[in-house]
Amino acid sequence: MKRRQRLISVEIRTQQFIQRSLLSHLYQCVLKEERQPDRGNLLDIGNLDLFSRPTMRDRLSNLQEVSNSHVEQMEYAESTVSDTFSNIDLEMELPHEAVVFEDNSPALEDVFSQSQDIHREIQLIRVEIKRLREQNSRMMGVTTMSTIKRDSNAIGADIKARAEGVLARLRDMDGEAHKLEEEYGSNCAVTRIARTQYACLSNGFRDTMFDYNEAEMSHRENCKAQIQRQMEIVGREVTGEEVEEMIEKGQWNIFNDNIMAEGKTARSALSQIEKRHQELVDLETRINGIHEIFLDIALLVEEQGPMLNTIQTNVQKTDEGIQEALVKLNRAKRHDKNNPFKKMFCSCFPCVD
Amino acid sequence: ALFRCQKLCARTIQALQQQGSDRRERSQQTAVKMAPSGLKAVVGEKILNGVIKSVKKDGEWKVLIVDHMSMRILSSCCKMSDILAEGVTIVEDINKRREPISSLEAIYLISPVEKSVRALINDFKDAAFTYKAAHIFFTDTCPDGLFAEIGRSRVSKVVKTLKEINVAFLPYEAQVFSLDDPNSLYSFYSSKPNKDKDKIMENLAEQIATLCDTLKEYPAIRYRKGPEDNARLADEVYQRLTAHKADNPSMGEGADKARSQLLIVDRGFDPISPILHELTFQAMAYDLLDIKQDIYSYQTTGIGNSNDREVLLDEDDELWVQLRHMHIADVTKKVTELLRTFCESKRMCTDNANLKDLSQMLKKMPQYQKELSMYSTHLHLAEACMKKFKGSVDKLCEVEQDLAMGANAEGEPLKDAMKSIVPVLLNNEIGAYEKIRIILLYIFHKKKGIGEENLAKLIQHANIQADSNIITNLQNLGCNIIAGGRNAEQTLPERRERTESTYQLSRWAPIIKDVMENAIEDKLDRKQWPFISDPAPINTTQTAVSSARFGHWHKNKSPTEYRSGPRLIIFVIGGVSQSEMRSAYEVTRATDGKWEVLIGSSHILTPTSFLNDLKSLDQVPNPDS
């Protein structure tokens, strides 16, 4: 009996030792791989400068020279010529488009601040996803997971809350964009700015959420793989499909078969598997919670269509029909007042303005 | 106990190895994704970094103003989301009336032509400036007259940046460039004398020089001996290139760069490739379906209601990049196979997934929507091509391939070509353009042209009198149509022996492919392809040097134009066909990445557009175009 116990303890110790050494070996391999690309970069730091300098000609100084030599002539000419110029402008421009655009800079400011906020929120979600990845990878190697598990769920819940917030904000932005469209017309710059910002932000948000899904999915695969390994240690070979079935049905009675015969090894393996199972169940609940949001995002982005991201379609959306826009004659009025003929008339006949 | 220990060790080692290899694969995949190469990446990076990022200020948004040419360049290599991330909030066309946004600064990315410069000056003409400040970027050298005008105007007061970026070409694909001038066939080959031809040639030369500048290449220039336009254009390019090199001495530096070559060739050199029915995905789709500006529109019926969907077929679509040069028979196989692996990996089990199932899956798993819609698009595209093919094109392909190769599928030389084409010409269901293509192939098959009465008889049989000038206009390109006529000495060149197995209906390889392979192996005849200037002596020892470090250490760098190997750049005057574009990729792959072949022209041809261009060669130009 004693001898058997000693043997078993030796077994466990050797097993742990082997695991540890193999793990460290693996870490070394991974680190080496990740370091290799850097080595390449270190080597070509000398040449980096040569190849990163873009081949462009800077001609700003030329322009300054040219403009300076013309400055005096220009200023002199402007004062005498401007009135006649403005007359000609008036005659030529009035027929087709004496248009002055409304000042919509407050609306623009709103759009920018809104998009800034949403952008910041999306960045925060990205940071959270990174944290979650780290948590998940830490969980794979450690046996006591109660604290880490709580954190994972907390991060997941946080991401969900933020995502809902961003979705609500995006819907607001969409509403604002519609309002701007009704107020200023669909070809106005503000409307187009709002639409473009909205499209790009929703695309970015979708990509972030898919990234989150990817993180959770890969963690799930890792858990599954670990369960498989643990099962092998116990002595039962299972395929991936069987593990899936077990997860879905929640049946774990496979382990109960040999529990008496295998002793400590099996029991530790069993506890590991139970923990993994719990982890997977939590994962599933997290993903289900976020599923609603995914559906909403999909709907959001699908409505816009994939073509919105091309610059060509964006530029071609403007059209020449500004005749429909509001015709305010501020500029024309100003020129009109400066009109020397009118000035002459005004002095003779006081005009009513 | 020891035995069980050993078994345990073995199992853990196996498991860990598996993990390690998975991780390695994943990191390799991400590495490949992070370092795209090719023209689009080079130009995209140049514009994004050199233009937009260089004037980026945190917290400030800018307006980007483009004219037609620069808009095409920008659109082909950047997306709205890219420029939005760098602080550009809206893109405007310089020639349209724009509303003033005086709180934002403007980036002008324009070509230095009078129309754009006038519009630029107009923006700042009055007391109230349209924008707060101007950052001006010209696509290539600004002529002195226009430069002085800018200096004289008010723009000079608010200009903060003025640079010439030397990118005046369109990166159409990773190895294909275009100069965006669809009228060039007319400019070069019209029956009426064209007085603007000199200016057009200078512009073309400048654009090609900016291509070499962007790629940091200083290639040896060769042209095909024959039409004098080739020699003139080559000369102009040489002058421009030398001027660029004076400004930028790092062009063409590098051990292998001395072997780079630039070939100038005319369209008449290979008139067969643009009119043949090709069966590779990209060429077939553009030939048989109506795809304008690379946008494919179709209707989806899966979800119950049918919507119209538009998809851009470009290199952002990874599946398109994989499929575009494959034969149509392989395409459907490959897409279904990829779809099945995708479904299995994401646990969406379907057997024989058809389009309806795909739409169901789309509803259930929105996170895979993007990828699933990609598969759906390509399945649609392939189906549409096959439908058109089975209609009438399959009969034509057989005849065409026999005529083009001069032999049938078994290799026996064609005995009576007339017998095989007459049933096609008499068939009323076949369109006029298809009949013209058959007739042209017959004429080229005859090598010495055909007699005028024979031609007249063929035209009458086919009932295509209205379009018959297409055939005669080909003589403007230097092709031998009428026996004993204008181009009597012209013959199509000798072909290389090709031993690789091909599909029966895809035996033809474009003549330019032979030229590419010969140029790479340095077997291109110097008398037929003379150099403009004496090339650097080709050191045979250089080809042997390839240390492991030299080839690979830069692979994980961000996309730059750095490529240690030599490049072969081919410019075709008058348009390049899709099959020739495909040849560039095939030849590059065959050299295992040692050479990179780039091909381009003033525009990309489809058979229909080529025939339309030919039709108008003898007409007076439209003053509006």
Coordinates of N, CA and C in Angstrom, one line a residue, chain B residues 71-262:
Chain B
M71 N -9.0 61.7 -58.7 CA -10.1 61.0 -58.0 C -10.0 59.5 -58.4
R72 N -9.7 59.2 -59.7 CA -9.6 57.8 -60.1 C -8.4 57.2 -59.4
I73 N -7.3 57.9 -59.4 CA -6.1 57.4 -58.7 C -6.4 57.1 -57.3
L74 N -7.0 58.0 -56.6 CA -7.3 57.9 -55.2 C -8.2 56.7 -54.9
S75 N -9.3 56.7 -55.8 CA -10.3 55.7 -55.6 C -9.8 54.3 -55.8
S76 N -8.8 54.1 -56.6 CA -8.3 52.8 -56.9 C -7.4 52.3 -55.8
C77 N -6.9 53.1 -54.9 CA -6.0 52.6 -53.9 C -6.3 52.9 -52.5
C78 N -7.3 53.8 -52.3 CA -7.7 54.1 -50.9 C -9.2 54.0 -50.7
K79 N -9.6 53.7 -49.5 CA -11.0 53.7 -49.3 C -11.4 54.9 -48.4
M80 N -12.7 55.2 -48.3 CA -13.1 56.3 -47.5 C -12.7 56.1 -46.0
S81 N -12.8 54.8 -45.5 CA -12.4 54.6 -44.1 C -11.0 54.9 -43.9
D82 N -10.1 54.6 -44.9 CA -8.7 54.9 -44.7 C -8.5 56.4 -44.5
I83 N -9.0 57.2 -45.4 CA -8.7 58.6 -45.3 C -9.5 59.3 -44.2
L84 N -10.6 58.7 -43.8 CA -11.3 59.2 -42.7 C -10.5 59.0 -41.4
A85 N -9.8 57.9 -41.3 CA -9.0 57.7 -40.1 C -7.8 58.7 -40.1
E86 N -7.5 59.3 -41.2 CA -6.4 60.2 -41.2 C -6.8 61.7 -41.2
G87 N -8.1 61.9 -40.8 CA -8.5 63.3 -40.6 C -9.1 64.0 -41.8
V88 N -9.5 63.2 -42.9 CA -10.3 63.8 -44.0 C -11.7 63.5 -43.8
T89 N -12.6 64.5 -43.8 CA -14.0 64.2 -43.5 C -14.9 64.2 -44.7
I90 N -14.4 64.8 -45.8 CA -15.3 64.9 -47.0 C -14.4 65.0 -48.3
V91 N -14.8 64.4 -49.3 CA -14.1 64.5 -50.6 C -14.9 65.2 -51.6
E92 N -14.4 66.2 -52.2 CA -15.2 67.0 -53.2 C -14.5 67.0 -54.5
D93 N -15.3 67.3 -55.5 CA -14.8 67.4 -56.9 C -14.5 68.9 -57.2
I94 N -13.3 69.2 -57.7 CA -12.9 70.6 -57.8 C -13.8 71.3 -58.9
N95 N -14.3 70.6 -59.8 CA -15.0 71.2 -60.9 C -16.5 71.4 -60.6
K96 N -16.9 70.9 -59.5 CA -18.3 71.1 -59.1 C -18.4 72.3 -58.2
R97 N -19.6 73.0 -58.2 CA -19.7 74.1 -57.3 C -19.7 73.6 -55.9
R98 N -18.8 74.1 -55.0 CA -18.8 73.6 -53.6 C -19.2 74.7 -52.7
E99 N -19.7 74.3 -51.6 CA -20.1 75.4 -50.6 C -18.9 75.6 -49.7
P100 N -18.7 76.9 -49.3 CA -17.6 77.2 -48.5 C -17.7 76.6 -47.1
I101 N -16.6 76.1 -46.6 CA -16.5 75.5 -45.3 C -15.3 76.2 -44.7
S102 N -15.5 77.4 -44.2 CA -14.4 78.2 -43.8 C -13.7 77.8 -42.5
S103 N -14.3 76.8 -41.8 CA -13.7 76.4 -40.6 C -12.7 75.3 -40.8
L104 N -12.7 74.7 -42.0 CA -11.8 73.6 -42.3 C -10.7 74.0 -43.3
E105 N -9.5 73.4 -43.2 CA -8.5 73.6 -44.2 C -8.8 72.5 -45.4
A106 N -8.2 72.8 -46.5 CA -8.4 72.0 -47.7 C -7.1 71.4 -48.2
I107 N -7.2 70.1 -48.6 CA -6.1 69.5 -49.3 C -6.5 69.4 -50.7
Y108 N -5.7 70.0 -51.6 CA -6.0 69.9 -53.0 C -5.1 68.8 -53.6
L109 N -5.7 67.7 -54.1 CA -4.9 66.7 -54.8 C -5.3 66.8 -56.3
I110 N -4.5 67.5 -57.1 CA -5.0 67.7 -58.5 C -3.9 67.5 -59.5
S111 N -4.3 67.4 -60.7 CA -3.3 67.3 -61.8 C -3.1 68.8 -62.3
P112 N -1.8 69.1 -62.7 CA -1.5 70.5 -63.0 C -2.0 70.9 -64.4
V113 N -3.3 70.9 -64.6 CA -3.9 71.3 -65.8 C -4.6 72.6 -65.6
E114 N -4.9 73.3 -66.7 CA -5.4 74.6 -66.6 C -6.7 74.7 -65.8
K115 N -7.6 73.7 -66.2 CA -8.9 73.7 -65.6 C -8.9 73.6 -64.1
S116 N -8.1 72.7 -63.6 CA -8.0 72.5 -62.2 C -7.4 73.7 -61.5
V117 N -6.3 74.2 -62.1 CA -5.7 75.3 -61.4 C -6.6 76.6 -61.4
R118 N -7.3 76.8 -62.5 CA -8.3 77.9 -62.5 C -9.3 77.7 -61.3
A119 N -9.8 76.5 -61.2 CA -10.8 76.2 -60.2 C -10.2 76.5 -58.8
L120 N -8.9 76.1 -58.6 CA -8.2 76.3 -57.4 C -8.2 77.8 -57.1
I121 N -7.7 78.6 -58.1 CA -7.6 80.0 -57.9 C -9.0 80.7 -57.6
N122 N -10.0 80.1 -58.2 CA -11.3 80.7 -58.0 C -11.8 80.5 -56.5
D123 N -11.3 79.5 -55.9 CA -11.8 79.2 -54.5 C -11.3 80.3 -53.6
F124 N -10.2 81.0 -54.0 CA -9.7 82.0 -53.1 C -9.7 83.4 -53.7
K125 N -10.7 83.6 -54.6 CA -10.6 84.8 -55.4 C -11.2 86.0 -54.6
D126 N -12.4 85.7 -53.9 CA -13.1 86.8 -53.3 C -12.6 86.9 -51.9
A127 N -13.1 87.9 -51.2 CA -12.7 88.3 -49.9 C -13.0 87.1 -48.9
A128 N -14.1 86.4 -49.1 CA -14.4 85.3 -48.2 C -13.8 84.0 -48.8
F129 N -12.8 83.5 -48.2 CA -12.2 82.3 -48.8 C -13.1 81.1 -48.5
T130 N -13.0 80.2 -49.5 CA -13.9 79.0 -49.4 C -13.4 78.1 -48.3
Y131 N -12.1 78.0 -48.1 CA -11.6 77.2 -47.0 C -10.6 78.0 -46.2
K132 N -10.2 77.5 -45.0 CA -9.3 78.2 -44.2 C -7.9 78.3 -44.7
A133 N -7.4 77.2 -45.3 CA -6.0 77.3 -45.9 C -6.0 76.2 -46.9
A134 N -4.9 76.2 -47.7 CA -4.8 75.2 -48.8 C -3.5 74.4 -48.7
H135 N -3.6 73.1 -48.9 CA -2.4 72.3 -49.0 C -2.5 71.7 -50.4
I136 N -1.6 72.1 -51.3 CA -1.7 71.7 -52.7 C -0.7 70.6 -53.0
F137 N -1.2 69.6 -53.7 CA -0.4 68.4 -54.1 C -0.7 68.2 -55.6
F138 N 0.3 68.4 -56.4 CA 0.2 68.1 -57.8 C 0.6 66.7 -58.2
T139 N -0.1 66.1 -59.1 CA 0.2 64.7 -59.4 C 1.6 64.6 -60.2
D140 N 1.9 65.6 -61.0 CA 3.2 65.7 -61.5 C 3.7 67.1 -61.8
T141 N 4.7 67.3 -62.5 CA 5.3 68.7 -62.6 C 4.4 69.7 -63.1
C142 N 4.3 70.8 -62.4 CA 3.4 71.9 -62.8 C 4.2 72.8 -63.8
P143 N 3.5 73.1 -64.9 CA 4.2 74.0 -65.9 C 4.4 75.4 -65.4
D144 N 5.4 76.0 -65.8 CA 5.8 77.3 -65.3 C 4.7 78.3 -65.4
G145 N 4.0 78.3 -66.5 CA 2.9 79.3 -66.7 C 1.9 79.2 -65.6
L146 N 1.4 78.0 -65.3 CA 0.4 77.9 -64.3 C 0.9 78.2 -62.9
F147 N 2.2 77.8 -62.7 CA 2.8 78.0 -61.4 C 2.8 79.5 -61.1
A148 N 3.2 80.3 -62.2 CA 3.3 81.7 -62.0 C 1.9 82.3 -61.7
E149 N 0.9 81.7 -62.3 CA -0.5 82.2 -62.1 C -0.9 82.0 -60.6
I150 N -0.5 80.8 -60.1 CA -0.9 80.6 -58.7 C -0.1 81.6 -57.8
G151 N 1.1 81.8 -58.2 CA 1.9 82.7 -57.4 C 1.3 84.1 -57.4
R152 N 0.7 84.5 -58.5 CA 0.2 85.8 -58.6 C -1.2 86.0 -57.9
S153 N -1.8 84.9 -57.7 CA -3.2 85.0 -57.1 C -3.2 85.0 -55.6
R154 N -4.3 85.1 -55.0 CA -4.4 85.1 -53.6 C -4.1 83.8 -52.9
V155 N -4.1 82.8 -53.7 CA -3.9 81.4 -53.1 C -2.6 81.4 -52.3
S156 N -1.6 82.2 -52.9 CA -0.3 82.1 -52.3 C -0.3 82.6 -50.8
K157 N -1.3 83.4 -50.5 CA -1.4 83.9 -49.1 C -1.8 82.8 -48.1
V158 N -2.6 81.9 -48.6 CA -3.1 80.9 -47.7 C -2.6 79.5 -47.9
V159 N -1.6 79.4 -48.8 CA -1.1 78.0 -49.1 C -0.1 77.6 -48.1
K160 N -0.2 76.5 -47.5 CA 0.7 76.0 -46.5 C 1.6 74.9 -47.0
T161 N 1.2 74.2 -48.0 CA 2.0 73.1 -48.6 C 1.9 73.2 -50.1
L162 N 2.9 72.9 -50.8 CA 2.9 72.8 -52.3 C 3.9 71.8 -52.7
K163 N 3.4 70.6 -53.1 CA 4.4 69.6 -53.5 C 3.9 68.9 -54.8
E164 N 4.9 68.3 -55.4 CA 4.5 67.5 -56.6 C 4.8 66.0 -56.2
I165 N 3.8 65.2 -56.3 CA 3.9 63.9 -55.7 C 4.4 62.8 -56.7
N166 N 4.4 63.2 -58.0 CA 4.9 62.2 -59.0 C 4.1 60.9 -59.0
V167 N 2.8 61.0 -59.0 CA 2.0 59.8 -59.2 C 0.9 60.2 -60.2
A168 N 1.2 59.9 -61.5 CA 0.2 60.3 -62.5 C -0.4 59.1 -63.3
F169 N -0.4 58.0 -62.6 CA -1.0 56.8 -63.3 C -2.0 56.1 -62.3
L170 N -2.8 55.3 -62.8 CA -3.8 54.6 -62.0 C -3.3 53.2 -61.7
P171 N -3.1 52.8 -60.4 CA -2.8 51.4 -60.1 C -4.0 50.5 -60.2
Y172 N -4.2 50.0 -61.3 CA -5.5 49.2 -61.5 C -5.5 47.9 -60.7
E173 N -4.4 47.2 -60.8 CA -4.2 46.0 -60.0 C -2.8 46.0 -59.4
A174 N -2.5 44.9 -58.7 CA -1.2 44.8 -58.1 C -0.1 44.8 -59.2
Q175 N -0.4 44.3 -60.4 CA 0.7 44.3 -61.4 C 0.2 44.9 -62.7
V176 N -0.8 45.7 -62.6 CA -1.4 46.4 -63.8 C -1.6 47.8 -63.5
F177 N -1.1 48.7 -64.5 CA -1.4 50.1 -64.3 C -2.1 50.6 -65.5
S178 N -2.8 51.7 -65.4 CA -3.5 52.3 -66.5 C -3.3 53.8 -66.4
L179 N -3.3 54.4 -67.6 CA -3.1 55.9 -67.7 C -4.4 56.6 -67.9
D180 N -5.5 55.9 -67.8 CA -6.9 56.4 -67.8 C -7.1 57.3 -69.0
D181 N -6.8 56.9 -70.2 CA -7.1 57.7 -71.4 C -7.7 56.8 -72.5
P182 N -9.0 56.6 -72.4 CA -9.7 55.7 -73.3 C -9.6 56.1 -74.8
N183 N -9.3 57.3 -75.0 CA -9.3 57.8 -76.4 C -8.0 57.6 -77.1
S184 N -7.1 56.8 -76.4 CA -5.7 56.8 -77.0 C -5.6 56.0 -78.2
L185 N -6.5 55.0 -78.4 CA -6.4 54.3 -79.7 C -6.7 55.3 -80.8
Y186 N -7.7 56.1 -80.6 CA -8.0 57.1 -81.6 C -6.9 58.1 -81.9
S187 N -6.3 58.6 -80.7 CA -5.2 59.5 -80.9 C -4.0 59.0 -81.7
F188 N -3.8 57.7 -81.5 CA -2.6 57.2 -82.2 C -2.9 56.7 -83.6
Y189 N -4.0 56.1 -83.8 CA -4.2 55.3 -85.0 C -5.4 55.8 -85.9
S190 N -5.9 57.0 -85.6 CA -7.0 57.4 -86.5 C -6.6 57.7 -87.9
S191 N -7.5 57.6 -88.8 CA -7.2 57.8 -90.2 C -7.0 59.3 -90.4
K192 N -7.6 60.2 -89.6 CA -7.4 61.6 -89.8 C -6.2 62.0 -89.1
P193 N -5.4 62.9 -89.6 CA -4.2 63.4 -88.9 C -4.6 64.1 -87.6
N194 N -3.8 63.8 -86.6 CA -4.2 64.4 -85.3 C -3.1 65.3 -84.9
K195 N -3.4 66.6 -84.8 CA -2.3 67.6 -84.5 C -1.9 67.6 -83.0
D196 N -2.8 67.0 -82.2 CA -2.4 67.0 -80.7 C -1.5 65.8 -80.4
K197 N -1.2 65.0 -81.4 CA -0.5 63.8 -81.0 C 0.8 64.0 -80.3
D198 N 1.5 65.0 -80.6 CA 2.8 65.3 -79.9 C 2.6 65.5 -78.5
K199 N 1.6 66.4 -78.2 CA 1.3 66.7 -76.8 C 0.9 65.5 -76.0
I200 N 0.0 64.7 -76.7 CA -0.4 63.5 -76.0 C 0.7 62.6 -75.7
M201 N 1.6 62.4 -76.7 CA 2.8 61.6 -76.4 C 3.6 62.1 -75.3
E202 N 3.8 63.4 -75.2 CA 4.6 63.9 -74.0 C 3.9 63.6 -72.7
N203 N 2.6 63.8 -72.7 CA 1.9 63.5 -71.4 C 2.0 62.0 -71.1
L204 N 1.9 61.2 -72.1 CA 2.0 59.7 -71.8 C 3.4 59.4 -71.3
A205 N 4.4 60.0 -71.9 CA 5.8 59.8 -71.5 C 6.0 60.2 -70.0
E206 N 5.4 61.4 -69.7 CA 5.6 61.9 -68.3 C 4.9 60.9 -67.3
Q207 N 3.7 60.4 -67.7 CA 3.0 59.5 -66.8 C 3.8 58.2 -66.6
I208 N 4.4 57.7 -67.7 CA 5.2 56.5 -67.5 C 6.4 56.8 -66.7
A209 N 7.0 58.0 -66.8 CA 8.1 58.3 -66.0 C 7.8 58.4 -64.5
T210 N 6.6 58.9 -64.2 CA 6.2 58.9 -62.8 C 6.0 57.5 -62.3
L211 N 5.6 56.6 -63.1 CA 5.4 55.2 -62.7 C 6.8 54.7 -62.3
C212 N 7.8 54.9 -63.1 CA 9.2 54.4 -62.8 C 9.7 55.2 -61.5
D213 N 9.4 56.4 -61.4 CA 9.8 57.2 -60.2 C 9.2 56.6 -59.0
T214 N 7.9 56.3 -59.0 CA 7.2 55.8 -57.8 C 7.8 54.5 -57.4
L215 N 8.2 53.7 -58.4 CA 8.7 52.4 -58.1 C 10.2 52.4 -57.9
K216 N 10.8 53.6 -58.0 CA 12.2 53.7 -57.8 C 13.0 52.9 -58.8
E217 N 12.5 52.9 -60.0 CA 13.2 52.1 -61.0 C 13.8 53.0 -62.1
Y218 N 14.9 52.6 -62.6 CA 15.5 53.4 -63.7 C 15.8 52.3 -64.8
P219 N 14.7 51.9 -65.5 CA 14.9 50.7 -66.4 C 15.5 51.1 -67.7
A220 N 16.1 50.1 -68.4 CA 16.6 50.2 -69.7 C 15.4 50.2 -70.7
I221 N 15.3 51.1 -71.6 CA 14.0 51.2 -72.4 C 14.2 50.6 -73.7
R222 N 13.3 49.7 -74.1 CA 13.3 49.1 -75.4 C 12.0 49.3 -76.0
Y223 N 12.0 49.2 -77.4 CA 10.7 49.3 -78.1 C 10.7 48.3 -79.2
R224 N 9.5 48.0 -79.7 CA 9.4 47.1 -80.8 C 9.7 47.8 -82.1
K225 N 10.6 47.3 -82.9 CA 11.0 48.0 -84.1 C 9.9 47.8 -85.1
G226 N 9.4 48.9 -85.7 CA 8.3 48.8 -86.7 C 7.6 50.1 -86.8
P227 N 6.5 50.3 -86.1 CA 5.8 51.6 -86.1 C 6.7 52.6 -85.5
E228 N 6.8 53.8 -86.1 CA 7.7 54.8 -85.6 C 7.2 55.4 -84.3
D229 N 5.9 55.3 -84.0 CA 5.4 55.8 -82.7 C 6.1 55.1 -81.6
N230 N 6.4 53.9 -81.7 CA 7.1 53.2 -80.6 C 8.4 53.8 -80.3
A231 N 9.2 54.1 -81.3 CA 10.5 54.7 -81.1 C 10.4 56.1 -80.5
R232 N 9.4 56.9 -81.0 CA 9.3 58.2 -80.5 C 8.9 58.3 -79.1
L233 N 7.9 57.4 -78.7 CA 7.5 57.4 -77.4 C 8.6 56.9 -76.4
A234 N 9.3 55.9 -76.9 CA 10.5 55.4 -76.1 C 11.5 56.6 -75.8
D235 N 11.7 57.3 -76.9 CA 12.6 58.4 -76.7 C 12.2 59.5 -75.7
E236 N 10.9 59.8 -75.8 CA 10.3 60.8 -74.9 C 10.4 60.3 -73.5
V237 N 10.1 59.0 -73.3 CA 10.1 58.5 -71.9 C 11.5 58.5 -71.4
Y238 N 12.5 58.3 -72.3 CA 13.9 58.3 -71.8 C 14.3 59.7 -71.4
Q239 N 13.8 60.7 -72.1 CA 14.2 62.1 -71.7 C 13.6 62.4 -70.3
R240 N 12.3 62.0 -70.2 CA 11.6 62.4 -68.9 C 12.2 61.6 -67.8
L241 N 12.6 60.4 -68.1 CA 13.1 59.5 -67.0 C 14.5 60.1 -66.5
T242 N 15.3 60.6 -67.5 CA 16.6 61.1 -67.1 C 16.3 62.4 -66.2
A243 N 15.3 63.2 -66.6 CA 15.0 64.4 -65.8 C 14.6 64.0 -64.4
H244 N 13.8 62.9 -64.2 CA 13.4 62.5 -62.9 C 14.6 62.0 -62.1
K245 N 15.5 61.3 -62.8 CA 16.6 60.7 -62.1 C 17.5 61.8 -61.6
A246 N 17.6 63.0 -62.3 CA 18.4 64.1 -61.8 C 17.9 64.6 -60.5
D247 N 16.5 64.6 -60.4 CA 15.9 65.1 -59.1 C 16.1 64.1 -58.0
N248 N 16.1 62.8 -58.4 CA 15.9 61.7 -57.4 C 17.0 60.7 -57.7
P249 N 18.2 60.8 -57.3 CA 19.3 59.9 -57.8 C 19.1 58.5 -57.2
S250 N 18.2 58.3 -56.2 CA 18.1 56.9 -55.7 C 17.3 56.0 -56.6
M251 N 16.8 56.5 -57.7 CA 16.1 55.6 -58.6 C 17.0 54.6 -59.2
G252 N 16.5 53.4 -59.2 CA 17.3 52.3 -59.9 C 18.5 51.9 -59.2
E253 N 18.6 52.2 -57.9 CA 19.8 51.7 -57.1 C 19.5 50.4 -56.6
G254 N 20.5 49.5 -56.6 CA 20.3 48.2 -56.1 C 20.9 47.2 -57.0
A255 N 21.4 46.1 -56.4 CA 22.2 45.2 -57.2 C 21.5 44.7 -58.5
D256 N 20.2 44.4 -58.3 CA 19.5 43.7 -59.4 C 18.7 44.7 -60.3
K257 N 18.6 46.0 -59.8 CA 17.8 46.9 -60.5 C 18.3 47.2 -61.9
A258 N 19.6 47.0 -62.1 CA 20.2 47.4 -63.4 C 19.6 46.5 -64.5
R259 N 19.0 45.4 -64.1 CA 18.4 44.5 -65.1 C 17.0 44.9 -65.5
S260 N 16.4 45.8 -64.8 CA 15.0 46.2 -65.1 C 14.9 46.7 -66.5
Q261 N 13.8 46.4 -67.1 CA 13.6 46.9 -68.5 C 12.2 47.4 -68.7
L262 N 12.1 48.4 -69.5 CA 10.8 48.9 -69.9 C 10.5 48.7 -71.4

